[in-house]
Short mmCIF file of C-alpha atoms in Angstrom, two decimals:
data_model
loop_
_atom_site.label_atom_id
_atom_site.label_comp_id
_atom_site.label_asym_id
_atom_site.label_seq_id
_atom_site.Cartn_x
_atom_site.Cartn_y
_atom_site.Cartn_z
CA MET V 1374 -26.50 25.12 13.77
CA SER V 1375 -24.34 26.23 16.72
CA HIS V 1376 -26.94 28.74 17.91
CA LEU V 1377 -29.43 25.87 18.35
CA TYR V 1378 -27.14 23.96 20.70
CA ASN V 1379 -28.99 25.01 23.85
CA SER V 1380 -32.52 24.58 22.48
CA ILE V 1381 -32.30 21.16 20.77
CA GLU V 1382 -31.37 17.85 22.35
CA PRO V 1383 -28.00 16.76 20.83
CA ASN V 1384 -27.61 13.29 19.31
CA VAL V 1385 -24.91 10.67 19.09
CA ILE V 1386 -24.37 8.64 15.93
CA ASP V 1387 -25.85 5.17 16.39
CA ASP V 1388 -26.89 2.26 14.14
CA GLU V 1389 -30.45 3.50 13.84
CA MET V 1390 -29.32 6.93 12.64
CA VAL V 1391 -26.89 5.62 10.02
CA GLN V 1392 -29.41 2.99 8.84
CA LYS V 1393 -32.01 5.70 8.30
CA ALA V 1394 -29.47 7.97 6.59
CA ILE V 1395 -28.46 5.23 4.14
CA GLU V 1396 -32.10 4.41 3.34
CA GLU V 1397 -32.77 8.10 2.61
CA GLN V 1398 -29.95 8.09 0.06
CA TYR V 1399 -31.81 5.54 -2.06
CA PRO V 1400 -34.24 6.71 -4.77
CA GLU V 1401 -37.86 6.64 -3.64
CA ASP V 1402 -38.73 3.62 -5.81
CA LYS V 1403 -35.97 1.55 -4.12
CA ARG V 1404 -36.25 2.91 -0.59
CA LYS V 1405 -38.84 0.37 0.59
CA LEU V 1406 -36.69 -2.48 -0.69
CA ALA V 1407 -33.70 -1.08 1.23
CA GLU V 1408 -35.81 -0.89 4.41
CA ARG V 1409 -36.67 -4.60 4.18
CA GLU V 1410 -33.11 -5.78 3.52
CA ASP V 1411 -30.10 -5.62 5.80
CA ILE V 1412 -27.53 -3.11 4.54
CA ASN V 1413 -23.88 -4.09 4.72
CA PHE V 1414 -22.12 -0.96 5.98
CA LYS V 1415 -18.85 -2.14 4.43
CA ASN V 1416 -20.33 -1.62 0.96
CA VAL V 1417 -21.41 1.98 1.63
CA THR V 1418 -19.15 4.59 -0.03
CA GLU V 1419 -21.12 7.78 0.70
CA LEU V 1420 -22.87 8.82 3.92
CA GLN V 1421 -24.85 12.02 4.60
CA LEU V 1422 -25.44 12.92 8.25
CA SER V 1423 -26.25 16.61 7.89
CA PHE V 1424 -28.78 18.50 10.09
CA ARG V 1425 -29.06 15.71 12.70
CA ASN V 1426 -27.96 17.64 15.84
CA ILE V 1427 -24.93 15.37 16.25
CA LEU V 1428 -22.77 16.33 19.21
CA GLN V 1429 -20.17 13.55 19.06
CA ILE V 1430 -18.75 11.56 16.14
CA ASP V 1431 -18.91 7.85 16.88
CA ASN V 1432 -19.91 4.42 15.54
CA LEU V 1433 -18.44 4.94 12.05
CA TRP V 1434 -15.80 2.20 12.28
CA GLN V 1435 -18.01 -0.18 10.23
CA PHE V 1436 -17.78 2.01 7.10
CA GLU V 1437 -14.41 0.71 5.96
CA ASN V 1438 -14.82 1.77 2.31
CA LEU V 1439 -16.42 5.17 2.85
CA THR V 1440 -15.08 7.84 0.46
CA LYS V 1441 -17.50 10.71 1.11
CA LEU V 1442 -18.82 11.83 4.52
CA GLN V 1443 -21.09 14.80 5.25
CA LEU V 1444 -21.33 15.90 8.90
CA ASP V 1445 -22.18 19.54 8.26
CA ASN V 1446 -24.77 21.58 10.15
CA ASN V 1447 -24.54 19.74 13.45
CA VAL V 1448 -23.19 20.68 16.89
CA ILE V 1449 -19.95 18.66 16.77
CA GLU V 1450 -17.27 19.99 19.12
CA LYS V 1451 -14.37 17.64 18.40
CA ILE V 1452 -13.02 15.80 15.35
CA GLU V 1453 -12.67 12.18 16.47
CA ALA V 1454 -13.46 8.51 15.69
CA LEU V 1455 -12.47 8.85 12.01
CA ASP V 1456 -9.34 6.66 12.23
CA SER V 1457 -10.88 3.70 10.38
CA LEU V 1458 -12.07 5.77 7.38
CA VAL V 1459 -8.75 5.45 5.58
CA HIS V 1460 -10.35 5.64 2.10
CA LEU V 1461 -12.09 8.95 2.76
CA VAL V 1462 -11.62 11.47 -0.07
CA TRP V 1463 -14.31 14.08 0.75
CA LEU V 1464 -15.13 15.33 4.29
CA ASP V 1465 -17.54 18.11 5.20
CA LEU V 1466 -17.49 19.35 8.83
CA SER V 1467 -18.79 22.83 8.14
CA PHE V 1468 -21.25 24.66 10.41
CA ASN V 1469 -20.27 22.97 13.67
CA ASN V 1470 -18.60 24.02 16.96
CA ILE V 1471 -15.09 22.65 16.31
CA GLU V 1472 -12.27 24.61 17.96
CA VAL V 1473 -9.18 22.50 17.16
CA ILE V 1474 -8.11 20.69 13.99
CA GLU V 1475 -7.22 17.14 15.06
CA GLY V 1476 -8.00 13.46 14.48
CA LEU V 1477 -7.18 13.52 10.75
CA ASP V 1478 -3.83 11.66 10.73
CA THR V 1479 -5.13 8.45 9.09
CA LEU V 1480 -7.07 10.20 6.31
CA VAL V 1481 -4.11 10.20 3.95
CA LYS V 1482 -6.31 10.03 0.83
CA LEU V 1483 -8.37 13.10 1.72
CA GLN V 1484 -8.63 15.57 -1.16
CA ASP V 1485 -11.53 17.85 -0.18
CA LEU V 1486 -11.91 19.15 3.39
CA SER V 1487 -14.45 21.74 4.59
CA LEU V 1488 -14.22 23.25 8.09
CA TYR V 1489 -16.22 26.35 7.16
CA ASN V 1490 -18.06 28.21 9.94
CA ASN V 1491 -16.50 26.72 13.07
CA ARG V 1492 -14.44 28.18 15.96
CA ILE V 1493 -10.95 27.29 14.77
CA SER V 1494 -8.18 29.77 15.64
CA LYS V 1495 -5.13 27.96 14.21
CA ILE V 1496 -4.36 25.75 11.20
CA GLU V 1497 -2.48 22.73 12.55
CA HIS V 1498 -2.31 18.92 12.83
CA MET V 1499 -2.85 18.35 9.09
CA ASP V 1500 0.64 17.15 8.09
CA MET V 1501 -0.58 13.77 6.81
CA LEU V 1502 -3.08 15.21 4.31
CA GLN V 1503 -0.60 15.38 1.44
CA GLU V 1504 -3.31 14.68 -1.17
CA LEU V 1505 -5.37 17.73 -0.15
CA GLN V 1506 -6.61 19.74 -3.15
CA ILE V 1507 -9.57 21.75 -1.81
CA PHE V 1508 -9.60 23.34 1.66
CA SER V 1509 -12.40 25.54 3.02
CA ILE V 1510 -11.83 27.12 6.43
CA GLY V 1511 -13.67 30.39 5.99
CA LYS V 1512 -15.66 32.08 8.76
CA ASN V 1513 -13.50 30.85 11.63
CA ASN V 1514 -11.25 32.69 14.11
CA LEU V 1515 -7.96 32.79 12.16
CA THR V 1516 -6.23 36.06 13.01
CA THR V 1517 -2.66 35.85 11.69
CA LEU V 1518 -1.34 35.53 8.13
CA GLN V 1519 1.32 33.15 9.43
CA ASP V 1520 -1.33 30.40 9.36
CA VAL V 1521 -1.16 30.58 5.57
CA ILE V 1522 2.51 29.56 5.61
CA TYR V 1523 1.48 26.23 7.19
CA LEU V 1524 -0.43 25.43 4.00
CA ARG V 1525 2.76 25.48 1.87
CA ARG V 1526 3.33 21.82 2.71
CA PHE V 1527 0.29 20.80 0.63
CA LYS V 1528 1.77 20.64 -2.87
CA ASN V 1529 -1.55 19.62 -4.46
CA LEU V 1530 -3.64 22.42 -2.92
CA ARG V 1531 -5.40 24.34 -5.71
CA THR V 1532 -8.54 25.79 -4.07
CA LEU V 1533 -8.58 27.68 -0.75
CA ASN V 1534 -11.35 29.55 1.06
CA LEU V 1535 -10.40 31.78 4.02
CA ILE V 1536 -13.10 34.41 3.62
CA GLY V 1537 -14.79 35.55 6.85
CA ASN V 1538 -11.71 35.19 9.08
CA PRO V 1539 -10.22 38.22 10.88
CA LEU V 1540 -6.95 37.79 8.93
CA CYS V 1541 -8.82 38.74 5.73
CA ASP V 1542 -9.06 42.33 7.03
CA ASP V 1543 -5.32 42.80 6.48
CA GLU V 1544 -4.70 45.00 3.42
CA GLN V 1545 -1.99 42.64 2.17
CA TYR V 1546 -4.08 39.51 2.74
CA THR V 1547 -4.66 38.51 -0.90
CA LEU V 1548 -1.12 39.25 -2.12
CA PHE V 1549 0.38 37.47 0.91
CA VAL V 1550 -1.65 34.30 0.29
CA VAL V 1551 -0.99 34.22 -3.47
CA ALA V 1552 2.74 34.82 -2.98
CA HIS V 1553 3.15 32.08 -0.38
CA LEU V 1554 0.94 29.54 -2.20
CA PRO V 1555 2.24 29.82 -5.79
CA ASP V 1556 0.24 26.83 -7.12
CA LEU V 1557 -3.12 28.15 -5.91
CA VAL V 1558 -5.76 28.46 -8.66
CA TYR V 1559 -8.81 29.68 -6.71
CA LEU V 1560 -8.80 31.88 -3.59
CA ASP V 1561 -12.07 32.75 -1.85
CA PHE V 1562 -14.14 31.59 -4.85
CA ARG V 1563 -12.15 33.75 -7.28
CA LEU V 1564 -9.65 32.77 -9.96
CA VAL V 1565 -6.09 33.89 -9.22
CA CYS V 1566 -5.06 35.83 -12.33
CA ASP V 1567 -1.51 35.98 -13.68
CA THR V 1568 -1.22 39.73 -13.03
CA MET V 1569 -2.05 39.33 -9.36
CA ARG V 1570 0.38 36.43 -9.08
CA GLU V 1571 3.23 38.46 -10.60
CA VAL V 1572 2.59 41.41 -8.27
CA ALA V 1573 2.41 39.13 -5.23
CA VAL V 1574 5.60 37.23 -6.10
CA LEU V 1575 7.50 40.50 -6.66
CA LYS V 1576 6.28 42.02 -3.39
CA TYR V 1577 7.14 39.02 -1.18
CA GLN V 1578 10.10 37.65 -3.14
CA ASP V 1579 12.59 38.01 -0.30
CA LEU V 1580 10.32 36.26 2.21
CA THR V 1581 9.37 33.40 -0.11
CA GLU V 1582 12.98 32.77 -1.16
CA LEU V 1583 13.99 32.56 2.52
CA LEU V 1584 11.13 30.15 3.17
CA GLU V 1585 12.11 27.98 0.21
CA SER V 1586 15.68 27.83 1.46
CA GLU V 1587 14.56 26.86 4.97
CA GLU V 1588 12.18 24.23 3.60
CA ALA V 1589 14.89 22.73 1.40
CA GLN V 1590 17.26 22.60 4.35
CA ALA V 1591 14.60 20.98 6.56
CA LEU V 1592 13.85 18.41 3.86
CA ALA V 1593 17.55 17.55 3.52
CA GLN V 1594 17.85 17.15 7.29
CA LEU V 1595 14.79 14.91 7.34
CA LYS V 1596 16.21 12.67 4.62
CA GLU V 1597 19.54 12.51 6.43
CA LYS V 1598 17.79 11.62 9.67
CA GLN V 1599 15.77 8.89 7.95
CA ALA V 1600 18.90 7.47 6.33
CA LYS V 1601 20.71 7.41 9.69
CA GLN V 1602 17.71 5.77 11.35
CA LYS V 1603 17.59 3.12 8.63
CA GLU V 1604 21.31 2.47 8.96
CA LEU V 1605 21.00 2.27 12.74
CA GLU V 1606 18.22 -0.30 12.47
CA TYR V 1607 20.31 -2.29 9.99
CA HIS V 1608 23.34 -2.41 12.28
CA LYS V 1609 21.13 -3.22 15.24
CA ARG V 1610 19.74 -6.16 13.32
CA LEU V 1611 23.23 -7.35 12.43
CA ASP V 1612 24.29 -7.10 16.07
CA GLU V 1613 21.32 -9.20 17.10
CA ILE V 1614 22.30 -11.87 14.58
CA HIS V 1615 26.00 -11.94 15.48
CA ASN V 1616 25.35 -11.81 19.23
CA ALA V 1617 22.80 -14.63 19.21
CA SER V 1618 25.16 -16.97 21.10
CA SER V 1619 22.48 -18.27 23.38
CA TYR V 1620 21.08 -21.55 22.17
CA ASP V 1621 17.51 -20.51 23.01
CA ILE V 1622 17.78 -17.29 21.01
CA ALA V 1623 19.41 -19.05 18.09
CA GLU V 1624 16.81 -21.81 18.14
CA SER V 1625 13.91 -19.35 18.24
CA LYS V 1626 15.37 -17.41 15.32
CA ARG V 1627 15.95 -20.63 13.38
CA ALA V 1628 12.32 -21.67 13.93
CA LYS V 1629 11.11 -18.23 12.87
CA TYR V 1630 13.21 -18.25 9.71
CA LYS V 1631 12.10 -21.79 8.93
CA GLU V 1632 8.47 -20.70 9.13
CA ASP V 1633 9.20 -17.63 6.97
CA ILE V 1634 10.88 -19.77 4.31
CA LEU V 1635 8.01 -22.25 4.34
CA GLN V 1636 5.43 -19.47 3.88
CA LEU V 1637 7.51 -17.89 1.14
CA SER V 1638 7.90 -21.23 -0.62
CA GLU V 1639 4.17 -21.91 -0.47
CA ALA V 1640 3.36 -18.41 -1.72
CA LEU V 1641 5.81 -18.70 -4.62
CA MET V 1642 4.55 -22.12 -5.60
CA THR V 1643 0.94 -20.94 -5.46
CA LEU V 1644 1.77 -18.00 -7.68
CA GLU V 1645 3.64 -20.26 -10.09
CA MET V 1646 0.66 -22.59 -10.39
CA LEU V 1647 -1.69 -19.66 -10.95
CA ILE V 1648 0.61 -18.27 -13.62
CA ALA V 1649 0.90 -21.69 -15.25
CA ASP V 1650 -2.89 -22.07 -15.33
CA HIS V 1651 -3.31 -18.57 -16.69
CA LEU V 1652 -0.61 -19.18 -19.28
CA GLU V 1653 -2.28 -22.43 -20.33
CA GLU V 1654 -5.60 -20.64 -20.83
CA GLN V 1655 -3.92 -17.85 -22.80
CA ILE V 1656 -2.08 -20.32 -25.01
CA LYS V 1657 -5.27 -22.32 -25.56
CA ASP V 1658 -7.11 -19.19 -26.66
CA PHE V 1659 -4.19 -18.14 -28.84
CA LYS V 1660 -4.04 -21.58 -30.47
CA GLU V 1661 -7.73 -21.39 -31.23
CA ASN V 1662 -7.24 -17.94 -32.75
CA ILE V 1663 -4.30 -19.21 -34.80
CA ALA V 1664 -6.40 -22.16 -36.02
CA VAL V 1665 -9.26 -19.84 -36.97
CA THR V 1666 -6.83 -17.50 -38.76
CA ALA V 1667 -5.20 -20.39 -40.64
CA SER V 1668 -8.59 -21.91 -41.53
CA THR V 1669 -9.88 -18.57 -42.78
CA LEU V 1670 -6.74 -18.04 -44.85
CA ILE V 1671 -7.01 -21.54 -46.33
CA GLU V 1672 -10.67 -21.03 -47.24
CA ASN V 1673 -9.89 -17.68 -48.83
CA VAL V 1674 -6.96 -19.13 -50.79
CA LYS V 1675 -9.06 -22.04 -52.05
CA GLY V 1676 -11.83 -19.66 -53.05
CA MET V 1677 -9.39 -17.38 -54.89
CA MET V 1678 -7.73 -20.31 -56.66
CA THR V 1679 -11.16 -21.61 -57.74
CA GLN V 1680 -11.84 -18.20 -59.22
CA CYS V 1681 -8.45 -18.30 -60.98
CA ARG V 1682 -9.32 -21.70 -62.52
CA ASP V 1683 -12.70 -20.42 -63.67
CA LEU V 1684 -11.02 -17.39 -65.27
CA GLU V 1685 -8.44 -19.64 -66.90
CA ASN V 1686 -11.16 -21.94 -68.26
CA ARG V 1687 -13.06 -18.99 -69.73
CA HIS V 1688 -9.81 -17.62 -71.13
CA HIS V 1689 -9.04 -21.00 -72.67
CA GLU V 1690 -12.48 -21.28 -74.31
CA LYS V 1691 -12.23 -17.74 -75.70
CA LEU V 1692 -8.68 -18.31 -76.97
CA LEU V 1693 -9.65 -21.61 -78.63
CA GLU V 1694 -12.59 -19.91 -80.34
CA ILE V 1695 -10.36 -17.09 -81.62
CA CYS V 1696 -7.71 -19.56 -82.88
CA ILE V 1697 -10.22 -21.70 -84.83
CA MET V 1698 -11.81 -18.57 -86.31
CA THR V 1699 -8.37 -17.28 -87.32
CA LEU V 1700 -7.51 -20.67 -88.87
CA GLU V 1701 -10.66 -20.59 -90.99
CA LYS V 1702 -9.93 -17.06 -92.21
CA SER V 1703 -6.33 -18.06 -92.96
CA VAL V 1704 -7.52 -20.96 -95.12
CA LYS V 1705 -9.85 -18.60 -97.03
CA ASN V 1706 -7.15 -15.86 -97.25
CA GLU V 1707 -9.50 -13.46 -95.48
CA LEU V 1708 -7.01 -12.18 -92.87
CA ASP V 1709 -6.64 -8.39 -92.69
CA LYS V 1710 -2.85 -8.56 -92.18
CA ASP V 1711 -0.06 -11.06 -92.33
CA LEU V 1712 0.62 -13.08 -89.19
CA PRO V 1713 4.09 -13.70 -87.71
CA ALA V 1714 5.88 -16.83 -88.92
CA ASP V 1715 5.70 -18.64 -85.56
CA VAL V 1716 1.90 -18.13 -85.47
CA GLN V 1717 1.54 -19.31 -89.04
CA MET V 1718 3.33 -22.55 -88.06
CA LEU V 1719 0.44 -23.31 -85.69
CA LEU V 1720 -2.24 -22.58 -88.29
CA VAL V 1721 -1.53 -25.78 -90.22
CA ASP V 1722 -4.71 -27.57 -89.30
CA LYS V 1723 -7.34 -27.62 -86.58
CA THR V 1724 -5.73 -30.49 -84.63
CA THR V 1725 -2.39 -28.68 -84.33
CA ILE V 1726 -3.91 -25.43 -83.08
CA VAL V 1727 -6.23 -27.22 -80.62
CA ASP V 1728 -3.34 -29.28 -79.20
CA ALA V 1729 -1.21 -26.14 -78.75
CA VAL V 1730 -3.98 -24.23 -76.98
CA ASN V 1731 -4.82 -27.22 -74.75
CA ALA V 1732 -1.14 -27.64 -73.80
CA SER V 1733 -0.94 -23.97 -72.85
CA HIS V 1734 -4.14 -24.30 -70.81
CA GLY V 1735 -2.78 -27.32 -68.96
CA ILE V 1736 0.46 -25.50 -68.09
CA ARG V 1737 -1.42 -22.54 -66.59
CA LEU V 1738 -3.72 -24.79 -64.57
CA LEU V 1739 -0.65 -26.61 -63.27
CA LYS V 1740 0.88 -23.30 -62.14
CA ILE V 1741 -2.33 -22.38 -60.32
CA ASP V 1742 -2.38 -25.78 -58.57
CA LYS V 1743 1.27 -25.43 -57.60
CA ARG V 1744 0.77 -21.93 -56.20
CA GLU V 1745 -2.24 -23.11 -54.18
CA SER V 1746 -0.28 -26.07 -52.86
CA ASN V 1747 2.64 -23.85 -51.80
CA ILE V 1748 0.42 -21.39 -49.98
CA LEU V 1749 -1.48 -24.13 -48.16
CA SER V 1750 1.74 -25.96 -47.22
CA ASN V 1751 3.32 -22.78 -45.86
CA THR V 1752 0.16 -22.04 -43.88
CA TYR V 1753 0.12 -25.51 -42.33
CA ARG V 1754 3.84 -25.28 -41.48
CA TRP V 1755 3.39 -21.82 -39.96
CA GLN V 1756 0.49 -23.02 -37.80
CA ALA V 1757 2.47 -26.05 -36.61
CA SER V 1758 5.56 -23.92 -35.87
CA VAL V 1759 3.65 -21.33 -33.86
CA THR V 1760 1.84 -24.04 -31.90
CA GLU V 1761 5.11 -25.80 -31.08
CA LYS V 1762 6.72 -22.56 -29.89
CA LEU V 1763 3.72 -21.88 -27.66
CA MET V 1764 3.77 -25.34 -26.09
CA HIS V 1765 7.44 -25.09 -25.10
CA PRO V 1766 7.05 -22.41 -22.37
CA LEU V 1767 3.84 -24.08 -21.19
CA LYS V 1768 5.70 -27.34 -20.53
CA GLU V 1769 8.41 -25.46 -18.65
CA SER V 1770 5.90 -23.53 -16.54
CA GLN V 1771 4.22 -26.76 -15.46
CA LEU V 1772 7.42 -28.24 -14.04
CA PRO V 1773 7.59 -26.16 -10.83
CA ALA V 1774 3.89 -26.71 -10.16
CA ARG V 1775 4.38 -30.49 -10.18
CA CYS V 1776 6.83 -30.11 -7.29
CA MET V 1777 3.91 -29.10 -5.05
CA GLN V 1778 2.14 -32.44 -5.36
CA GLY V 1779 2.17 -35.13 -2.65
CA GLN V 1780 5.42 -35.39 -0.70
CA ASP V 1781 7.31 -33.16 -3.14
CA GLN V 1782 6.65 -30.00 -1.12
CA ASP V 1783 7.94 -31.60 2.11
CA ALA V 1784 11.07 -32.81 0.33
CA ILE V 1785 11.90 -29.35 -0.99
CA THR V 1786 10.91 -27.53 2.20
CA SER V 1787 13.01 -29.76 4.43
CA THR V 1788 16.00 -29.35 2.15
CA VAL V 1789 15.64 -25.58 1.94
CA THR V 1790 15.08 -25.02 5.66
CA ALA V 1791 18.01 -27.22 6.66
CA HIS V 1792 20.21 -24.13 6.43
CA GLY V 1793 17.39 -21.61 6.79
CA SER V 1794 18.94 -19.45 9.51
CA LYS V 1795 22.22 -19.16 7.63
CA PHE V 1796 20.47 -18.30 4.37
CA ILE V 1797 18.18 -15.61 5.80
CA ALA V 1798 20.96 -14.04 7.83
CA GLY V 1799 22.76 -13.42 4.58
CA THR V 1800 26.23 -13.97 6.01
CA HIS V 1801 27.55 -15.25 2.67
CA SER V 1802 27.56 -12.47 0.10
CA ASN V 1803 28.20 -14.86 -2.79
CA SER V 1804 25.54 -17.40 -1.79
CA TRP V 1805 22.99 -18.73 -4.22
CA MET V 1806 19.30 -17.99 -3.60
CA VAL V 1807 17.05 -20.87 -2.57
CA LEU V 1808 15.67 -21.38 -6.07
CA GLY V 1809 19.19 -21.20 -7.45
CA THR V 1810 20.61 -23.98 -5.25
CA TRP V 1811 23.21 -26.25 -6.84
CA CYS V 1812 23.34 -30.05 -6.76
CA THR V 1813 27.00 -30.87 -6.04
CA HIS V 1814 26.61 -34.43 -7.25
CA CYS V 1815 25.15 -33.71 -10.68
CA SER V 1816 26.34 -30.08 -11.11
CA MET V 1817 22.80 -29.08 -11.98
CA PRO V 1818 20.94 -25.91 -10.81
CA LEU V 1819 17.73 -26.71 -8.95
CA SER V 1820 15.40 -24.32 -10.77
CA HIS V 1821 12.46 -25.49 -12.92
CA GLN V 1822 13.90 -28.74 -14.34
CA GLY V 1823 16.45 -28.74 -11.47
CA ARG V 1824 13.78 -28.77 -8.78
CA ASN V 1825 12.01 -31.58 -10.56
CA HIS V 1826 15.38 -33.28 -10.78
CA LEU V 1827 15.76 -32.98 -7.00
CA LEU V 1828 12.66 -35.10 -6.44
CA GLN V 1829 14.09 -37.89 -8.59
CA LEU V 1830 17.48 -38.04 -6.83
CA PRO V 1831 18.31 -40.91 -4.48
CA PRO V 1832 18.89 -40.00 -0.80
CA ALA V 1833 22.66 -39.99 -1.34
CA HIS V 1834 22.29 -37.13 -3.81
CA THR V 1835 19.97 -34.90 -1.79
CA SER V 1836 22.22 -35.16 1.24
CA GLN V 1837 24.94 -33.37 -0.75
CA LEU V 1838 22.81 -30.29 -1.45
CA GLN V 1839 24.26 -27.13 0.02
CA LEU V 1840 22.11 -24.09 0.71
CA GLY V 1841 23.30 -20.57 1.50
CA SER V 1842 27.01 -21.35 1.37
CA MET V 1843 27.61 -22.80 -2.09
CA PRO V 1844 29.99 -20.77 -4.29
CA ALA V 1845 29.52 -20.34 -8.04
CA PRO V 1846 28.71 -23.58 -9.89
CA PRO V 1847 31.48 -25.53 -11.60
CA ALA V 1848 32.01 -24.97 -15.32
CA ARG V 1849 30.21 -27.51 -17.44
#
């Protein structure tokens, strides 16, 4: 599009242009509906502004959640006004008039960047794009292979296009790039094969090893510098605390710490109440599931035991029939073989054999009833035990939440902030945290039940609470 710059009136991105572009992205059957309704730019994730003769990037700050932006085939001369697009993952600025890479520092999530067919002569100002995976900068004005070394900082870079730049005319171009970017998978739309990679690594081994050594040294120096800076800030903070002799400074810090503690207390209590509510819902659902499981088990057991009784009844009827038939044959001496003596003792008369079979039947029914009773009793006990165990943590979780009601919050906050500046400053290494404060009168930690206990103490008790300077609690 650059050759049309002088013949076509350039445009600037405005609300009308982006509104029209968003409407065009809708399917034809929904486009009329989109034209009638107001579009919330914050909900737009993709925006295509290609072939619109755009000269200057502007008016994109409303697209807070944009992840894909196409600005190709325009007449853009400068990369700018993209600071607010912090969620951008895909950016196409190909076929424009850009001369310098800039304005990309906030796009830390960017993975795919195209600057193809521009006027760029140096790869620079991209240090923050550590998530970059695909980079197209072909057909620009890159002349030196040293620009490739800059790309070593992008550890996730897998696809690179440099084709069409003057540096590609160097005979060693391909081997140089592959050697210095060992994780590259595609170069100029071609797969980097293992053979080429081995040749490249062998050819430039000395240079790459020197670079790796320099990079490791630079990284170590950076970490050391960051550690020193952090330590310096820490000591500076300590000096500010220890040198706060002025009453005004001390008072302002005390007020600030008091507000911080109050906000922290409110945030913690809110979270505790949310967790307690969530836990209560979870336990309720679990109890219902346990009840359904127990009920299903009980129904199944009763059904199985009914089947067992039916089988026993049929067995009893069959056995009684066989016994009477055997008795009749015994009386007529029609048995095929002699019976054991203990069986013959039962074949005295019909009454004896019937009584014996009925007694056996009663014993087996009794065993079935007993087994059913045991299973049902164990099921009921298991359900009650699980329910009781579930209710115990729920009761505990509700205790802190009750401290937020009415005047309870003021009572706790005033007690905690009484020594707020001392606590936050951290001048006592063995101090107890706020929620671990100790009641010196009752020797009771003020956490969960302890905090609830605090609200029930008479004024004489709460006045003895010590925050931030209390040593380990006395042995109980």
